[in-house]
């Protein structure tokens, strides 16, 4: 047998972390890495955070899982925290980001199709945007125009129309009798840390209002305090109808959620949707501990302040290497360095030669996604490693 026991869908690198310590990961052989990837925007409280660890430990000892057939004090608590701190009136819990987007797509369709005379059974299509990433289930790969994710998995699910990202006029032109809504990342993550313009997001909101469509935001990566707001749409001065959240919400514990207004959730009635694990007490305890830590003005202001400080230093730094770097973009601690060369070989160089973990993204971008709890020491360490990495990097060697 030549296939590995772990199904070989990931090209895994040689780093094999066995322990986390705040903003560092420690490898099997004891090597310490500075973690500016955070499990791809997941570990927002860093590793082995005392409050989060304690919450999970205590809940695991008490009650790990029960069915959604029973009442859920733990679920009610986290749902209330989300409702109190966001646009949402109601929450459905999932175990991952893709499931949250999947649930959001279902809610948008059900808003039209499952609302009797108030609805319009002909509406099922979501307008989605180029270079989007919404997850790896059939519906969520179908929602993205990235054909490399479709390859081998035909046929795609019907009901998605692709539109150029950040092009409001093009989105408007695609609205038709079957349109149910828009599905968009306010700041594209995998697509290369590309923030939508304010006019675009505000314009989608206005079009949705005008045509009775659902504005569905995928904030799986940009949500949960990452950008210095609890959710990134707050930067744009609008509220969505439906929002998918996950990644940071459990701080490392698998969890996702669909947030919705009462009106947007009108089709999601008894028996229309469900999940065996979604909302289990262990996940709820993790989510509540994360919300306790991040959903307050002091924490959010610190994220913004650290983000601005890192951004200013990055902008200064990239000026020293005009052949390597082009620009810095993003918000808060969701930053991207767009490179003039492929970002992947440089990210490998930083990892293997300077013990700095980052994540590459589409569009020649290097993602800067540190735990939100980084301090001055980690920021300085990051710049030391990045500077040393740039100084020792040879584009010819990497090519
Ligand atoms: C990561 C991600 C997802 C998918 O989340 P999973 O937990 O991997 O299923 C969906 N949307 C966006 C924007 C993401 O970044």
XYZ file of C-alpha atoms and ligand atoms in Angstrom:
414
model
C 0.000 0.000 0.000
C 1.434 3.395 -0.954
C -1.355 5.737 0.091
C -0.741 7.493 3.413
C -3.125 6.834 6.307
C -4.017 10.552 6.203
C -5.788 10.935 2.853
C -3.231 12.876 0.800
C -5.325 15.953 -0.053
C -2.921 18.324 1.718
C 0.704 18.798 0.667
C 1.878 18.861 4.297
C 5.187 20.480 5.163
C 7.867 19.189 7.528
C 6.745 21.269 10.523
C 5.016 18.895 12.965
C 3.672 20.934 15.902
C 2.950 19.056 19.101
C 2.498 21.937 21.544
C 1.400 25.558 21.553
C 2.655 28.282 23.852
C 0.833 31.616 23.514
C 2.019 32.909 20.093
C 4.503 30.104 19.398
C 4.251 26.536 18.165
C 6.722 23.875 19.244
C 7.648 21.136 16.816
C 8.201 17.434 17.548
C 11.946 18.065 17.605
C 11.618 21.078 19.927
C 11.969 23.870 17.333
C 9.969 26.989 18.257
C 8.062 28.819 15.537
C 6.469 32.252 15.769
C 2.874 31.684 14.717
C 1.641 34.498 12.486
C -0.815 32.154 10.776
C -2.980 31.271 13.807
C -4.263 28.064 12.223
C -5.519 30.328 9.415
C -7.224 33.020 11.485
C -8.497 30.539 14.083
C -6.359 30.741 17.251
C -7.230 34.339 18.027
C -6.364 33.943 21.722
C -3.111 32.213 20.808
C -2.328 28.711 22.068
C -3.091 27.312 25.527
C -4.997 30.448 26.556
C -5.890 29.943 30.245
C -9.521 31.154 30.027
C -10.351 29.148 26.918
C -8.545 26.034 28.147
C -10.340 26.164 31.489
C -13.753 26.636 29.857
C -13.215 23.602 27.601
C -11.788 21.467 30.438
C -14.660 22.242 32.792
C -17.319 21.662 30.143
C -15.677 18.398 29.012
C -15.828 17.153 32.593
C -19.463 18.176 32.969
C -21.246 17.457 29.680
C -19.707 17.141 26.249
C -22.572 16.371 23.926
C -26.331 16.083 23.978
C -28.807 16.073 21.129
C -30.452 19.206 19.799
C -33.711 17.491 20.769
C -33.104 18.912 24.262
C -33.031 22.419 25.592
C -29.562 23.992 25.533
C -28.572 26.437 28.277
C -25.034 26.542 26.813
C -26.321 27.243 23.294
C -28.748 29.887 24.529
C -25.893 31.620 26.316
C -23.628 31.881 23.253
C -26.556 32.734 20.941
C -27.517 35.545 23.315
C -23.924 36.835 23.366
C -23.928 36.927 19.545
C -27.373 38.538 19.384
C -26.386 41.169 21.976
C -23.222 42.089 20.089
C -24.356 41.960 16.433
C -27.164 42.752 13.983
C -28.574 39.234 14.460
C -31.813 38.211 16.129
C -31.208 34.473 15.897
C -28.348 31.973 15.483
C -27.897 28.436 14.094
C -24.725 26.639 15.214
C -22.558 24.480 12.959
C -19.169 22.754 13.282
C -17.263 24.531 10.535
C -17.159 27.477 8.188
C -18.376 25.620 5.124
C -21.371 24.350 7.064
C -22.127 27.886 8.210
C -22.018 29.168 4.608
C -24.106 26.161 3.547
C -26.691 27.054 6.206
C -26.604 30.692 5.107
C -27.285 29.667 1.490
C -30.215 27.531 2.655
C -31.610 30.376 4.757
C -31.400 32.782 1.781
C -33.261 30.341 -0.442
C -35.819 29.514 2.253
C -36.471 33.231 2.827
C -38.020 33.271 -0.634
C -39.223 29.694 -1.042
C -40.468 28.807 2.406
C -42.449 31.909 3.328
C -45.817 31.194 1.734
C -47.478 34.244 0.213
C -44.754 36.527 1.564
C -42.127 34.727 -0.511
C -41.329 33.948 -4.133
C -40.706 30.275 -4.887
C -38.910 31.152 -8.148
C -35.941 32.695 -6.351
C -32.958 30.422 -5.724
C -29.883 32.080 -7.252
C -27.119 33.754 -5.314
C -24.820 36.235 -7.008
C -21.261 35.452 -5.851
C -17.903 37.052 -6.645
C -14.666 36.204 -8.429
C -11.847 34.682 -6.360
C -14.201 34.008 -3.471
C -13.604 31.158 -1.081
C -16.608 29.789 0.796
C -15.473 26.284 1.804
C -15.148 22.797 0.322
C -18.638 21.276 0.381
C -20.479 20.881 -2.918
C -22.607 24.010 -2.428
C -19.689 26.126 -1.252
C -17.332 25.122 -4.084
C -20.197 25.728 -6.508
C -20.517 29.228 -5.034
C -16.939 30.044 -6.060
C -15.767 30.650 -9.615
C -12.380 29.054 -8.825
C -12.421 26.118 -11.215
C -9.388 24.468 -9.575
C -11.720 23.537 -6.696
C -14.351 22.145 -9.107
C -11.988 19.826 -10.946
C -13.102 16.208 -10.565
C -16.285 17.015 -8.639
C -18.790 17.727 -11.406
C -21.577 18.577 -11.662
C -21.621 21.757 -9.611
C -24.759 22.730 -7.722
C -27.047 24.938 -9.751
C -27.928 28.426 -8.577
C -24.828 30.603 -8.470
C -23.976 33.476 -10.806
C -20.400 34.734 -10.720
C -19.745 38.443 -10.823
C -16.520 40.476 -10.779
C -15.570 41.256 -7.163
C -16.086 44.898 -6.197
C -17.999 45.710 -9.413
C -21.381 47.032 -8.323
C -22.718 47.745 -11.806
C -21.972 44.166 -12.875
C -23.774 42.833 -9.797
C -26.778 45.002 -10.536
C -26.895 43.759 -14.122
C -27.064 40.126 -12.960
C -30.232 40.578 -10.876
C -33.127 38.675 -12.422
C -36.366 36.874 -11.564
C -34.465 33.963 -9.962
C -32.107 36.041 -7.809
C -32.360 35.254 -4.108
C -29.473 37.417 -2.893
C -25.762 38.163 -2.795
C -23.078 36.097 -1.075
C -19.838 37.978 -0.480
C -16.753 38.155 1.745
C -16.415 41.821 2.794
C -12.665 41.157 2.932
C -11.567 38.250 0.772
C -9.225 35.948 2.700
C -7.994 33.092 0.497
C -8.388 35.446 -2.471
C -5.475 37.511 -1.110
C -6.729 39.797 1.718
C -8.712 42.024 -0.590
C -11.128 44.385 1.165
C -14.228 45.302 -0.826
C -14.714 49.032 -1.313
C -17.238 50.829 0.828
C -19.284 51.834 -2.212
C -19.557 48.196 -3.279
C -20.807 46.822 0.047
C -23.145 49.789 0.601
C -24.355 49.400 -2.986
C -25.125 45.683 -2.506
C -27.071 46.577 0.633
C -29.102 49.145 -1.319
C -29.758 46.710 -4.195
C -30.852 44.016 -1.743
C -33.269 46.444 -0.101
C -34.633 47.623 -3.426
C -35.235 44.117 -4.822
C -36.079 42.264 -1.565
C -32.895 40.172 -1.800
C -30.770 38.670 0.971
C -27.367 40.211 1.624
C -25.382 37.213 2.875
C -21.889 37.887 4.207
C -19.211 35.226 4.550
C -17.230 36.482 7.532
C -15.725 33.087 8.324
C -12.201 34.539 8.045
C -12.665 38.281 8.601
C -15.117 38.000 11.505
C -14.705 37.687 15.278
C -12.563 40.717 16.126
C -9.903 39.961 13.484
C -10.230 43.382 11.820
C -10.683 45.409 15.008
C -14.477 45.218 14.828
C -16.383 42.193 16.063
C -17.537 41.713 12.452
C -15.918 43.333 9.430
C -19.149 44.735 7.961
C -19.174 47.226 10.837
C -16.352 49.031 8.992
C -18.763 49.564 6.104
C -21.655 51.014 8.096
C -24.158 48.402 6.934
C -25.850 45.335 8.376
C -26.337 42.083 6.474
C -29.456 39.915 6.538
C -27.501 36.700 7.061
C -23.877 36.107 8.076
C -21.685 33.010 8.245
C -19.044 32.965 10.993
C -16.594 30.280 12.173
C -12.746 30.110 12.383
C -11.982 32.508 15.271
C -15.305 31.915 17.011
C -14.072 28.818 18.850
C -10.495 30.061 19.226
C -9.352 26.617 18.037
C -12.388 24.539 18.906
C -14.416 23.607 15.788
C -17.527 25.761 15.616
C -19.454 27.849 13.126
C -22.686 29.792 13.131
C -25.302 31.296 10.864
C -26.461 34.668 12.178
C -29.691 36.130 10.818
C -32.273 38.816 11.376
C -35.736 37.635 12.330
C -37.004 38.546 8.865
C -34.188 36.721 7.042
C -34.779 33.584 9.129
C -38.480 33.421 8.306
C -38.037 30.323 6.130
C -36.007 28.386 8.712
C -38.875 26.798 10.601
C -39.164 23.514 12.563
C -37.615 20.606 10.719
C -36.070 22.605 7.853
C -32.435 22.316 8.977
C -30.323 20.566 11.574
C -27.021 19.175 12.760
C -26.168 16.380 15.187
C -23.135 18.096 16.692
C -23.882 21.739 15.887
C -24.265 23.677 19.128
C -22.968 20.932 21.405
C -22.150 22.102 24.952
C -18.380 21.743 24.506
C -18.312 23.976 21.428
C -20.655 26.438 23.122
C -18.353 26.698 26.142
C -15.406 27.452 23.852
C -17.392 30.043 21.894
C -18.606 31.764 25.050
C -15.065 31.968 26.430
C -13.897 33.552 23.173
C -16.773 36.042 23.161
C -16.056 36.910 26.811
C -12.494 37.761 25.791
C -13.030 39.618 22.509
C -16.508 41.179 22.445
C -15.633 44.383 24.252
C -14.404 47.792 23.158
C -11.056 47.567 24.968
C -10.047 44.347 23.232
C -11.251 45.546 19.821
C -9.448 48.887 20.203
C -6.224 47.028 20.998
C -6.581 44.898 17.871
C -7.018 48.051 15.770
C -4.074 49.746 17.432
C -1.752 46.740 16.974
C -2.969 46.363 13.395
C -2.174 49.980 12.588
C 1.232 49.725 14.218
C 2.156 46.563 12.286
C 0.821 48.031 9.076
C 2.880 51.211 9.437
C 6.031 49.184 10.141
C 5.290 46.838 7.233
C 4.853 49.745 4.862
C 8.186 51.135 5.937
C 9.814 47.694 5.720
C 8.623 46.813 2.220
C 10.178 50.054 0.942
C 13.582 48.442 1.572
C 12.805 45.614 -0.856
C 11.056 47.158 -3.852
C 11.814 44.072 -5.988
C 10.039 41.751 -3.553
C 7.047 43.622 -2.180
C 4.355 45.758 -3.716
C 1.874 46.859 -1.068
C 0.151 46.118 2.233
C -3.605 45.782 2.481
C -6.292 44.643 4.891
C -7.736 45.799 8.187
C -6.779 45.310 11.817
C -4.830 42.071 12.236
C -6.013 40.688 8.897
C -3.204 41.998 6.734
C -1.744 40.918 3.422
C 1.587 41.762 1.851
C 1.195 41.655 -1.893
C 4.444 40.525 -3.431
C 5.918 41.215 -6.844
C 6.924 37.563 -7.053
C 5.164 34.335 -6.065
C 4.507 34.470 -2.314
C 4.733 30.706 -1.690
C 8.514 30.219 -2.012
C 9.128 33.208 0.278
C 6.686 31.862 2.848
C 8.509 28.504 2.757
C 11.842 30.332 3.207
C 10.504 32.215 6.256
C 9.187 28.981 7.731
C 12.185 26.750 7.131
C 15.024 29.228 7.645
C 13.591 31.749 10.098
C 10.939 29.786 12.041
C 8.217 32.255 11.110
C 4.824 30.773 10.199
C 2.619 32.766 7.844
C 0.117 31.764 5.141
C 0.319 32.354 1.438
C -2.844 33.338 -0.417
C -3.987 33.847 -3.992
C -2.856 36.916 -5.862
C 0.816 36.690 -4.732
C -0.054 37.599 -1.181
C 1.519 36.689 2.132
C -1.049 36.745 4.926
C -0.220 38.306 8.293
C -2.697 36.653 10.680
C -1.198 36.681 14.193
C -3.132 35.709 17.294
C -5.062 38.830 18.371
C -3.306 38.661 21.758
C 0.203 39.384 20.426
C 2.250 41.864 22.411
C 5.202 44.126 21.670
C 7.701 41.278 22.070
C 6.009 39.147 19.397
C 5.647 42.117 17.055
C 9.368 42.848 17.376
C 10.201 39.179 16.884
C 8.043 39.149 13.752
C 9.892 42.086 12.229
C 13.271 40.612 13.171
C 12.416 37.364 11.399
C 10.795 39.036 8.422
C 13.760 41.396 7.935
C 16.268 38.585 8.246
C 14.163 36.512 5.859
C 13.969 39.238 3.223
C 17.696 39.976 3.544
C 18.637 36.318 3.080
C 16.158 35.644 0.283
C 17.292 35.176 -3.238
C 14.556 35.139 -5.868
C 16.817 33.198 -8.247
C 17.411 30.462 -5.686
C 13.699 30.076 -4.992
C 12.751 29.919 -8.662
C -12.045 29.051 5.848
C -13.197 29.668 5.149
C -14.382 28.955 4.901
C -14.515 27.484 5.197
O -14.395 27.177 6.540
P -14.093 25.647 6.970
O -14.150 25.701 8.463
O -12.765 25.288 6.422
O -15.167 24.818 6.381
C -15.437 29.621 4.306
N -15.349 30.923 3.992
C -14.230 31.647 4.207
C -14.208 33.088 3.850
C -13.116 31.037 4.777
O -11.991 31.748 4.958
